[in-house]
Amino acid sequence: MARAGTPTAFDDVDPKRRVRNVALTLVAIGVGVLVLMFLESLGSSKLSQSLALFAIWGVATVSLNLINGTLGILSLGHHGFMLIGGYTTGLLILDEAARARILTSARSTMTEESLAISVTNMLRGIGLDALTTPDTLWVRFLIAIFLGGLMAAFAGLLVGIPSLRLRGDYLAIVTFGFGEIIRLSASTRLFAEYTNGALGFPGLTSEFGKSVWWTFGILAFTVFVMSKLKFSSYGRAMQAIREDEVAAQAMGINLAYNKVLGFVISAFFAGVAGGLWVSWLGGVRLDFFLFQLTFFFLVAISAGGTGSITGVLLGTALVVFVRQYGDPLEQTYTLQQWLTYAGATLVLMTGLAVLFRSLRRLRPRFHWSAGVLAGAAVLAFVVAAIDPAFLEGTFRGFGMRAIFLSVLLIAIMVFRPEGMIGRAEFSWSGLLGERRSGPTDDERTQDAWLTNPVLNPRGSDADVASGSDAPTAPGRSAARELDVGDERHPRDDSTDDERRG
Amino acid sequence: MAMLEVEHLTKSFGGLTATNDVTFDVGEGEIVSIIGPNGAGKSTIFNLITGVYRPDAGEIRFEGRSIVGTGTNKIVDLGIARTFQNLRLFTNLTVLQNVLAAQHHALNSTWLSAVLRTPSYRRQEARMREIATEKLAFFGPRLMSFRLNQPVYVLSYANRRRVEMARAMATGAKLLLLDEPSAGMNPSETKEITKIIRRMRDEGGYTVVLVEHKMGLVGEISDRVIVLDYGQKIAEGSYRDVVNDPTVIEAYLGKKAAAAKRGELEDVDEP
Ligand SMILES: Nc1ncnc2c1ncn2[C@@H]1O[C@H](COP(=O)(O)OP(=O)(O)OP(=O)(O)O)[C@@H](O)[C@H]1O
Ligand SMILES: [Mg+2]
């Protein structure tokens, strides 16, 4: 049995490395906290607002990823769950002054009773007056987003039920429909008493939504829960459902329970994200929860890597960055400037093309298309430098931000359909180049020995039980086993590594 | 009392009767093979037993309890697991994860305690991993070591079949339904899998029902053979008896050829 080797540690990480990885994670968190502290000391800047937005959308995308990535169900109704969380939080923490304004406003549809719904009143009701002071607002906010999450989770339960009968595109349409129903019914008579119809609740505190501590704290909590869930038995069951429903059920996995569970947990965090989102925006309105929101999340998920929490966060960072810092793209510039920028973009593209080819070990590294790109860049620069008469005038890049994001997404989908990170999660071992994506040379030798009768001539009577192994037809199977890398799979890069090995 | 009792089982798809009044039983510790030409309704019987289809008529009892109408996943809880004729592994998961996922149904822990990694959950998880390696060890070292953490899609076809069998064993079932376990394997791999199936019974304590086209394998390990043709059971008995049964030869070779041959039944390979 010695030749067979002992089964490796399950997570393939030896204890020493695990200690090191934990240490590295702690250091990274520490550095992150220091950076956030530094930003905080600068006051509320655009950067800290963008970071807060990243964290809020991160909560939303990571939770959507549970349905889309882990459970493998395309859900398009995430904005609906966020709306429920957002409105609940808004109603629950609205301050007295804002309530008084709504009550006196002629167009308001709210009543005194519905305006009396607040965490403050709940706490008073159970005699916890100590928690209703202005400096305990954070407690009330926490309670509010938690309740918002619960409300959304309840909606998730309802939306999850059709997922038991429907699959694929049909289910996607249903989730989309649910999201829209939630959004549209919020303004109907039925709920207008609680949502204030089209007016919503203006004047919400931004104290939490724009605080990097709050948003990153909740993001950290979300990531903690989601990653623990993903790497637990429940996560495996959900991934099994994603891979093959029929097989999952045949292995005893309860499809209904696990799907609905996924929806409920995901919706809960979407509700929490909704609460933070309205706080970031400083108010609640119906048009803060358009389908566009879900679309942005989907872009983030596909660009980063469906199913990978780290990938999704990377994708979110990209989307939030373009949203927040994309406005220079939409300004008015002279045509000469546009041409120069185009030239710079082409230079960048040439560089990326060469980098891409060398990373993929494609030859020749300098493909002719890179030459064309570089040529076009030079041409653009030359024309811009000459500045001929037809370059007079200006042009305003309306919508360039969306175009830029779309082009970026197309590029990612073409060159890396699995997303920037792919299915894998970030790991220190991976970063330090220790990740095992294939067998070592020793293991290859052993594998060849196992399956190749030339190396292991003890014939087919060799008893499998005694540790040696029955060989197979000469050469054939061995070749098959060793060439596993040829079976390429679009979603994973490990086979590439094997092919190289 | 037999472990599995199937009585007058009937199932039609539209006008086609895929299973027609089939009755048989399987005792504990037996290896029973179901054979028959393509389209005879062998896989349909597995689908009926595991609750994928609901029979039109008839009764299926497992350990004395009727399981007709029980959900597919509940049937696994009762102790029946299967493999698929066309592999159905969780392709993007690793070998280990595949075998672990098959044990999820027995987990006695809420999702919250799984997230919090309570001591009870940790213990069960460790136990699941033990069972997983134990089942994979049936197939020798070839699924161990680095293979444990390889995604299934890099495995060879034969190895995928092995993982599927390990996965079925890991569910904790007592009765295994193996649908063509040796399909796509070369002769020596088939020989090996034959031994493994016997060890599954002798060492693992499983009762095995298998569907096979390779007569060599069937003849070597079956305690009993059931022959189906056009959804009907046409013969049952020891391998010797069954292959010499004129109706069986006729079913496989057609009337004329059967009359001409009247001899040994050749290995029937897959189409
Ligand atoms: N879901 C279904 N709908 C309609 N017809 C079906 C269905 N499942 C099976 N059949 C038909 O029932 C018959 C028996 O099919 P089954 O798959 O059980 O055959 P089999 O004996 O397993 O054959 P093979 O040796 O090719 O695996 C076939 O004619 C098949 O076309
Ligand atoms: Mg079949």
mmCIF file with all atom_site columns, C-alpha atoms in Angstrom, chain B residues 26-175:
data_model
loop_
_atom_site.group_PDB
_atom_site.id
_atom_site.type_symbol
_atom_site.label_atom_id
_atom_site.label_alt_id
_atom_site.label_comp_id
_atom_site.label_asym_id
_atom_site.label_entity_id
_atom_site.label_seq_id
_atom_site.pdbx_PDB_ins_code
_atom_site.Cartn_x
_atom_site.Cartn_y
_atom_site.Cartn_z
_atom_site.occupancy
_atom_site.B_iso_or_equiv
_atom_site.pdbx_formal_charge
_atom_site.auth_seq_id
_atom_site.auth_comp_id
_atom_site.auth_asym_id
_atom_site.auth_atom_id
_atom_site.pdbx_PDB_model_num
ATOM 1   C CA . VAL B 1 26  ? -33.956 -9.972  -4.381  1.00 0.00 ? 26  VAL B CA 1
ATOM 2   C CA . GLY B 1 27  ? -32.750 -11.510 -1.134  1.00 0.00 ? 27  GLY B CA 1
ATOM 3   C CA . GLU B 1 28  ? -30.300 -9.891  1.198   1.00 0.00 ? 28  GLU B CA 1
ATOM 4   C CA . GLY B 1 29  ? -26.693 -10.436 0.148   1.00 0.00 ? 29  GLY B CA 1
ATOM 5   C CA . GLU B 1 30  ? -27.570 -11.570 -3.358  1.00 0.00 ? 30  GLU B CA 1
ATOM 6   C CA . ILE B 1 31  ? -26.102 -10.408 -6.626  1.00 0.00 ? 31  ILE B CA 1
ATOM 7   C CA . VAL B 1 32  ? -28.868 -10.403 -9.202  1.00 0.00 ? 32  VAL B CA 1
ATOM 8   C CA . SER B 1 33  ? -28.346 -9.463  -12.824 1.00 0.00 ? 33  SER B CA 1
ATOM 9   C CA . ILE B 1 34  ? -31.012 -8.134  -15.135 1.00 0.00 ? 34  ILE B CA 1
ATOM 10  C CA . ILE B 1 35  ? -30.218 -8.732  -18.768 1.00 0.00 ? 35  ILE B CA 1
ATOM 11  C CA . GLY B 1 36  ? -32.064 -8.265  -22.002 1.00 0.00 ? 36  GLY B CA 1
ATOM 12  C CA . PRO B 1 37  ? -31.700 -6.716  -25.435 1.00 0.00 ? 37  PRO B CA 1
ATOM 13  C CA . ASN B 1 38  ? -31.560 -2.941  -25.860 1.00 0.00 ? 38  ASN B CA 1
ATOM 14  C CA . GLY B 1 39  ? -34.828 -1.289  -24.993 1.00 0.00 ? 39  GLY B CA 1
ATOM 15  C CA . ALA B 1 40  ? -36.024 -4.295  -23.025 1.00 0.00 ? 40  ALA B CA 1
ATOM 16  C CA . GLY B 1 41  ? -36.920 -2.058  -20.097 1.00 0.00 ? 41  GLY B CA 1
ATOM 17  C CA . LYS B 1 42  ? -34.029 -2.751  -17.742 1.00 0.00 ? 42  LYS B CA 1
ATOM 18  C CA . SER B 1 43  ? -33.230 0.851   -16.883 1.00 0.00 ? 43  SER B CA 1
ATOM 19  C CA . THR B 1 44  ? -36.943 1.552   -16.590 1.00 0.00 ? 44  THR B CA 1
ATOM 20  C CA . ILE B 1 45  ? -37.141 -0.976  -13.758 1.00 0.00 ? 45  ILE B CA 1
ATOM 21  C CA . PHE B 1 46  ? -34.369 0.884   -11.937 1.00 0.00 ? 46  PHE B CA 1
ATOM 22  C CA . ASN B 1 47  ? -36.189 4.145   -12.500 1.00 0.00 ? 47  ASN B CA 1
ATOM 23  C CA . LEU B 1 48  ? -39.362 2.621   -11.104 1.00 0.00 ? 48  LEU B CA 1
ATOM 24  C CA . ILE B 1 49  ? -37.646 1.253   -8.021  1.00 0.00 ? 49  ILE B CA 1
ATOM 25  C CA . THR B 1 50  ? -35.901 4.539   -7.295  1.00 0.00 ? 50  THR B CA 1
ATOM 26  C CA . GLY B 1 51  ? -39.078 6.535   -7.718  1.00 0.00 ? 51  GLY B CA 1
ATOM 27  C CA . VAL B 1 52  ? -38.048 8.433   -10.830 1.00 0.00 ? 52  VAL B CA 1
ATOM 28  C CA . TYR B 1 53  ? -41.160 7.044   -12.521 1.00 0.00 ? 53  TYR B CA 1
ATOM 29  C CA . ARG B 1 54  ? -44.350 6.023   -10.810 1.00 0.00 ? 54  ARG B CA 1
ATOM 30  C CA . PRO B 1 55  ? -45.590 2.577   -11.828 1.00 0.00 ? 55  PRO B CA 1
ATOM 31  C CA . ASP B 1 56  ? -48.961 2.307   -13.551 1.00 0.00 ? 56  ASP B CA 1
ATOM 32  C CA . ALA B 1 57  ? -49.648 -0.858  -11.629 1.00 0.00 ? 57  ALA B CA 1
ATOM 33  C CA . GLY B 1 58  ? -47.879 -3.242  -9.337  1.00 0.00 ? 58  GLY B CA 1
ATOM 34  C CA . GLU B 1 59  ? -46.086 -3.078  -6.071  1.00 0.00 ? 59  GLU B CA 1
ATOM 35  C CA . ILE B 1 60  ? -42.516 -2.545  -4.936  1.00 0.00 ? 60  ILE B CA 1
ATOM 36  C CA . ARG B 1 61  ? -41.596 -3.435  -1.382  1.00 0.00 ? 61  ARG B CA 1
ATOM 37  C CA . PHE B 1 62  ? -38.275 -2.793  0.274   1.00 0.00 ? 62  PHE B CA 1
ATOM 38  C CA . GLU B 1 63  ? -37.730 -4.611  3.557   1.00 0.00 ? 63  GLU B CA 1
ATOM 39  C CA . GLY B 1 64  ? -41.415 -5.299  3.693   1.00 0.00 ? 64  GLY B CA 1
ATOM 40  C CA . ARG B 1 65  ? -42.499 -1.701  3.192   1.00 0.00 ? 65  ARG B CA 1
ATOM 41  C CA . SER B 1 66  ? -44.171 -0.449  0.076   1.00 0.00 ? 66  SER B CA 1
ATOM 42  C CA . ILE B 1 67  ? -42.066 2.266   -1.545  1.00 0.00 ? 67  ILE B CA 1
ATOM 43  C CA . VAL B 1 68  ? -44.373 3.130   -4.421  1.00 0.00 ? 68  VAL B CA 1
ATOM 44  C CA . GLY B 1 69  ? -44.954 6.874   -4.417  1.00 0.00 ? 69  GLY B CA 1
ATOM 45  C CA . THR B 1 70  ? -42.031 7.585   -2.120  1.00 0.00 ? 70  THR B CA 1
ATOM 46  C CA . GLY B 1 71  ? -39.827 10.432  -3.361  1.00 0.00 ? 71  GLY B CA 1
ATOM 47  C CA . THR B 1 72  ? -36.536 9.600   -5.049  1.00 0.00 ? 72  THR B CA 1
ATOM 48  C CA . ASN B 1 73  ? -34.487 11.159  -2.291  1.00 0.00 ? 73  ASN B CA 1
ATOM 49  C CA . LYS B 1 74  ? -36.543 9.463   0.431   1.00 0.00 ? 74  LYS B CA 1
ATOM 50  C CA . ILE B 1 75  ? -35.840 6.103   -1.171  1.00 0.00 ? 75  ILE B CA 1
ATOM 51  C CA . VAL B 1 76  ? -32.136 6.750   -0.695  1.00 0.00 ? 76  VAL B CA 1
ATOM 52  C CA . ASP B 1 77  ? -32.822 7.366   2.980   1.00 0.00 ? 77  ASP B CA 1
ATOM 53  C CA . LEU B 1 78  ? -34.508 3.967   3.123   1.00 0.00 ? 78  LEU B CA 1
ATOM 54  C CA . GLY B 1 79  ? -31.391 2.333   1.713   1.00 0.00 ? 79  GLY B CA 1
ATOM 55  C CA . ILE B 1 80  ? -31.494 2.037   -2.072  1.00 0.00 ? 80  ILE B CA 1
ATOM 56  C CA . ALA B 1 81  ? -28.920 3.801   -4.229  1.00 0.00 ? 81  ALA B CA 1
ATOM 57  C CA . ARG B 1 82  ? -28.139 3.594   -7.907  1.00 0.00 ? 82  ARG B CA 1
ATOM 58  C CA . THR B 1 83  ? -25.682 4.430   -10.607 1.00 0.00 ? 83  THR B CA 1
ATOM 59  C CA . PHE B 1 84  ? -26.632 5.688   -14.039 1.00 0.00 ? 84  PHE B CA 1
ATOM 60  C CA . GLN B 1 85  ? -26.165 4.104   -17.412 1.00 0.00 ? 85  GLN B CA 1
ATOM 61  C CA . ASN B 1 86  ? -24.990 7.429   -18.813 1.00 0.00 ? 86  ASN B CA 1
ATOM 62  C CA . LEU B 1 87  ? -22.749 8.726   -16.061 1.00 0.00 ? 87  LEU B CA 1
ATOM 63  C CA . ARG B 1 88  ? -24.271 11.432  -13.980 1.00 0.00 ? 88  ARG B CA 1
ATOM 64  C CA . LEU B 1 89  ? -21.505 12.705  -11.781 1.00 0.00 ? 89  LEU B CA 1
ATOM 65  C CA . PHE B 1 90  ? -21.217 16.190  -10.340 1.00 0.00 ? 90  PHE B CA 1
ATOM 66  C CA . THR B 1 91  ? -18.707 17.038  -13.006 1.00 0.00 ? 91  THR B CA 1
ATOM 67  C CA . ASN B 1 92  ? -17.214 20.231  -11.640 1.00 0.00 ? 92  ASN B CA 1
ATOM 68  C CA . LEU B 1 93  ? -16.838 18.874  -8.140  1.00 0.00 ? 93  LEU B CA 1
ATOM 69  C CA . THR B 1 94  ? -13.852 16.860  -7.033  1.00 0.00 ? 94  THR B CA 1
ATOM 70  C CA . VAL B 1 95  ? -13.877 13.115  -6.538  1.00 0.00 ? 95  VAL B CA 1
ATOM 71  C CA . LEU B 1 96  ? -14.037 13.590  -2.799  1.00 0.00 ? 96  LEU B CA 1
ATOM 72  C CA . GLN B 1 97  ? -16.801 16.181  -2.996  1.00 0.00 ? 97  GLN B CA 1
ATOM 73  C CA . ASN B 1 98  ? -18.843 13.854  -5.176  1.00 0.00 ? 98  ASN B CA 1
ATOM 74  C CA . VAL B 1 99  ? -18.664 11.105  -2.626  1.00 0.00 ? 99  VAL B CA 1
ATOM 75  C CA . LEU B 1 100 ? -19.283 13.520  0.243   1.00 0.00 ? 100 LEU B CA 1
ATOM 76  C CA . ALA B 1 101 ? -22.338 15.019  -1.433  1.00 0.00 ? 101 ALA B CA 1
ATOM 77  C CA . ALA B 1 102 ? -23.877 11.557  -1.491  1.00 0.00 ? 102 ALA B CA 1
ATOM 78  C CA . GLN B 1 103 ? -23.762 11.517  2.305   1.00 0.00 ? 103 GLN B CA 1
ATOM 79  C CA . HIS B 1 104 ? -25.447 14.867  2.777   1.00 0.00 ? 104 HIS B CA 1
ATOM 80  C CA . HIS B 1 105 ? -28.886 13.320  3.121   1.00 0.00 ? 105 HIS B CA 1
ATOM 81  C CA . ALA B 1 106 ? -27.801 11.585  6.320   1.00 0.00 ? 106 ALA B CA 1
ATOM 82  C CA . LEU B 1 107 ? -26.383 14.742  7.875   1.00 0.00 ? 107 LEU B CA 1
ATOM 83  C CA . ASN B 1 108 ? -28.031 15.491  11.161  1.00 0.00 ? 108 ASN B CA 1
ATOM 84  C CA . SER B 1 109 ? -27.249 19.160  11.502  1.00 0.00 ? 109 SER B CA 1
ATOM 85  C CA . THR B 1 110 ? -29.038 22.341  10.520  1.00 0.00 ? 110 THR B CA 1
ATOM 86  C CA . TRP B 1 111 ? -27.523 24.717  7.986   1.00 0.00 ? 111 TRP B CA 1
ATOM 87  C CA . LEU B 1 112 ? -26.852 27.149  10.788  1.00 0.00 ? 112 LEU B CA 1
ATOM 88  C CA . SER B 1 113 ? -24.772 24.700  12.774  1.00 0.00 ? 113 SER B CA 1
ATOM 89  C CA . ALA B 1 114 ? -22.984 23.803  9.544   1.00 0.00 ? 114 ALA B CA 1
ATOM 90  C CA . VAL B 1 115 ? -22.136 27.463  9.013   1.00 0.00 ? 115 VAL B CA 1
ATOM 91  C CA . LEU B 1 116 ? -21.027 27.803  12.622  1.00 0.00 ? 116 LEU B CA 1
ATOM 92  C CA . ARG B 1 117 ? -19.108 24.533  12.423  1.00 0.00 ? 117 ARG B CA 1
ATOM 93  C CA . THR B 1 118 ? -20.434 23.247  15.710  1.00 0.00 ? 118 THR B CA 1
ATOM 94  C CA . PRO B 1 119 ? -18.585 20.311  17.285  1.00 0.00 ? 119 PRO B CA 1
ATOM 95  C CA . SER B 1 120 ? -21.383 17.965  16.266  1.00 0.00 ? 120 SER B CA 1
ATOM 96  C CA . TYR B 1 121 ? -21.162 19.128  12.665  1.00 0.00 ? 121 TYR B CA 1
ATOM 97  C CA . ARG B 1 122 ? -17.387 18.803  12.651  1.00 0.00 ? 122 ARG B CA 1
ATOM 98  C CA . ARG B 1 123 ? -17.620 15.277  13.954  1.00 0.00 ? 123 ARG B CA 1
ATOM 99  C CA . GLN B 1 124 ? -20.090 14.321  11.263  1.00 0.00 ? 124 GLN B CA 1
ATOM 100 C CA . GLU B 1 125 ? -18.012 15.968  8.581   1.00 0.00 ? 125 GLU B CA 1
ATOM 101 C CA . ALA B 1 126 ? -14.938 14.036  9.700   1.00 0.00 ? 126 ALA B CA 1
ATOM 102 C CA . ARG B 1 127 ? -16.951 10.842  9.708   1.00 0.00 ? 127 ARG B CA 1
ATOM 103 C CA . MET B 1 128 ? -18.236 11.580  6.205   1.00 0.00 ? 128 MET B CA 1
ATOM 104 C CA . ARG B 1 129 ? -14.684 11.970  5.007   1.00 0.00 ? 129 ARG B CA 1
ATOM 105 C CA . GLU B 1 130 ? -13.711 8.674   6.592   1.00 0.00 ? 130 GLU B CA 1
ATOM 106 C CA . ILE B 1 131 ? -16.574 6.921   4.863   1.00 0.00 ? 131 ILE B CA 1
ATOM 107 C CA . ALA B 1 132 ? -15.698 8.591   1.569   1.00 0.00 ? 132 ALA B CA 1
ATOM 108 C CA . THR B 1 133 ? -12.122 7.344   1.626   1.00 0.00 ? 133 THR B CA 1
ATOM 109 C CA . GLU B 1 134 ? -13.270 3.960   2.789   1.00 0.00 ? 134 GLU B CA 1
ATOM 110 C CA . LYS B 1 135 ? -15.595 3.605   -0.192  1.00 0.00 ? 135 LYS B CA 1
ATOM 111 C CA . LEU B 1 136 ? -13.100 4.978   -2.674  1.00 0.00 ? 136 LEU B CA 1
ATOM 112 C CA . ALA B 1 137 ? -10.539 2.519   -1.324  1.00 0.00 ? 137 ALA B CA 1
ATOM 113 C CA . PHE B 1 138 ? -12.639 -0.282  -2.792  1.00 0.00 ? 138 PHE B CA 1
ATOM 114 C CA . PHE B 1 139 ? -11.229 0.667   -6.133  1.00 0.00 ? 139 PHE B CA 1
ATOM 115 C CA . GLY B 1 140 ? -7.638  0.404   -5.047  1.00 0.00 ? 140 GLY B CA 1
ATOM 116 C CA . PRO B 1 141 ? -5.332  3.349   -4.842  1.00 0.00 ? 141 PRO B CA 1
ATOM 117 C CA . ARG B 1 142 ? -6.319  4.773   -8.176  1.00 0.00 ? 142 ARG B CA 1
ATOM 118 C CA . LEU B 1 143 ? -8.902  7.173   -6.782  1.00 0.00 ? 143 LEU B CA 1
ATOM 119 C CA . MET B 1 144 ? -6.893  8.071   -3.729  1.00 0.00 ? 144 MET B CA 1
ATOM 120 C CA . SER B 1 145 ? -4.102  10.517  -3.102  1.00 0.00 ? 145 SER B CA 1
ATOM 121 C CA . PHE B 1 146 ? -4.114  13.416  -5.542  1.00 0.00 ? 146 PHE B CA 1
ATOM 122 C CA . ARG B 1 147 ? -7.153  12.071  -7.379  1.00 0.00 ? 147 ARG B CA 1
ATOM 123 C CA . LEU B 1 148 ? -9.303  12.876  -4.348  1.00 0.00 ? 148 LEU B CA 1
ATOM 124 C CA . ASN B 1 149 ? -8.978  16.555  -5.033  1.00 0.00 ? 149 ASN B CA 1
ATOM 125 C CA . GLN B 1 150 ? -9.209  16.399  -8.777  1.00 0.00 ? 150 GLN B CA 1
ATOM 126 C CA . PRO B 1 151 ? -12.377 17.564  -10.453 1.00 0.00 ? 151 PRO B CA 1
ATOM 127 C CA . VAL B 1 152 ? -14.250 14.675  -11.975 1.00 0.00 ? 152 VAL B CA 1
ATOM 128 C CA . TYR B 1 153 ? -14.030 16.021  -15.501 1.00 0.00 ? 153 TYR B CA 1
ATOM 129 C CA . VAL B 1 154 ? -10.343 15.249  -15.760 1.00 0.00 ? 154 VAL B CA 1
ATOM 130 C CA . LEU B 1 155 ? -10.871 11.580  -14.949 1.00 0.00 ? 155 LEU B CA 1
ATOM 131 C CA . SER B 1 156 ? -10.852 8.797   -17.474 1.00 0.00 ? 156 SER B CA 1
ATOM 132 C CA . TYR B 1 157 ? -14.148 7.178   -18.333 1.00 0.00 ? 157 TYR B CA 1
ATOM 133 C CA . ALA B 1 158 ? -13.435 4.057   -16.315 1.00 0.00 ? 158 ALA B CA 1
ATOM 134 C CA . ASN B 1 159 ? -12.485 6.113   -13.295 1.00 0.00 ? 159 ASN B CA 1
ATOM 135 C CA . ARG B 1 160 ? -15.704 8.072   -13.576 1.00 0.00 ? 160 ARG B CA 1
ATOM 136 C CA . ARG B 1 161 ? -17.638 4.817   -13.457 1.00 0.00 ? 161 ARG B CA 1
ATOM 137 C CA . ARG B 1 162 ? -15.712 3.890   -10.335 1.00 0.00 ? 162 ARG B CA 1
ATOM 138 C CA . VAL B 1 163 ? -16.444 7.224   -8.694  1.00 0.00 ? 163 VAL B CA 1
ATOM 139 C CA . GLU B 1 164 ? -20.112 6.768   -9.450  1.00 0.00 ? 164 GLU B CA 1
ATOM 140 C CA . MET B 1 165 ? -20.119 3.396   -7.762  1.00 0.00 ? 165 MET B CA 1
ATOM 141 C CA . ALA B 1 166 ? -18.264 4.767   -4.758  1.00 0.00 ? 166 ALA B CA 1
ATOM 142 C CA . ARG B 1 167 ? -20.775 7.584   -4.594  1.00 0.00 ? 167 ARG B CA 1
ATOM 143 C CA . ALA B 1 168 ? -23.690 5.149   -4.557  1.00 0.00 ? 168 ALA B CA 1
ATOM 144 C CA . MET B 1 169 ? -22.023 3.117   -1.817  1.00 0.00 ? 169 MET B CA 1
ATOM 145 C CA . ALA B 1 170 ? -21.376 6.221   0.244   1.00 0.00 ? 170 ALA B CA 1
ATOM 146 C CA . THR B 1 171 ? -25.084 7.031   0.502   1.00 0.00 ? 171 THR B CA 1
ATOM 147 C CA . GLY B 1 172 ? -25.251 4.350   3.149   1.00 0.00 ? 172 GLY B CA 1
ATOM 148 C CA . ALA B 1 173 ? -27.593 2.239   1.053   1.00 0.00 ? 173 ALA B CA 1
ATOM 149 C CA . LYS B 1 174 ? -27.919 -1.485  1.565   1.00 0.00 ? 174 LYS B CA 1
ATOM 150 C CA . LEU B 1 175 ? -29.164 -2.213  -1.911  1.00 0.00 ? 175 LEU B CA 1
#
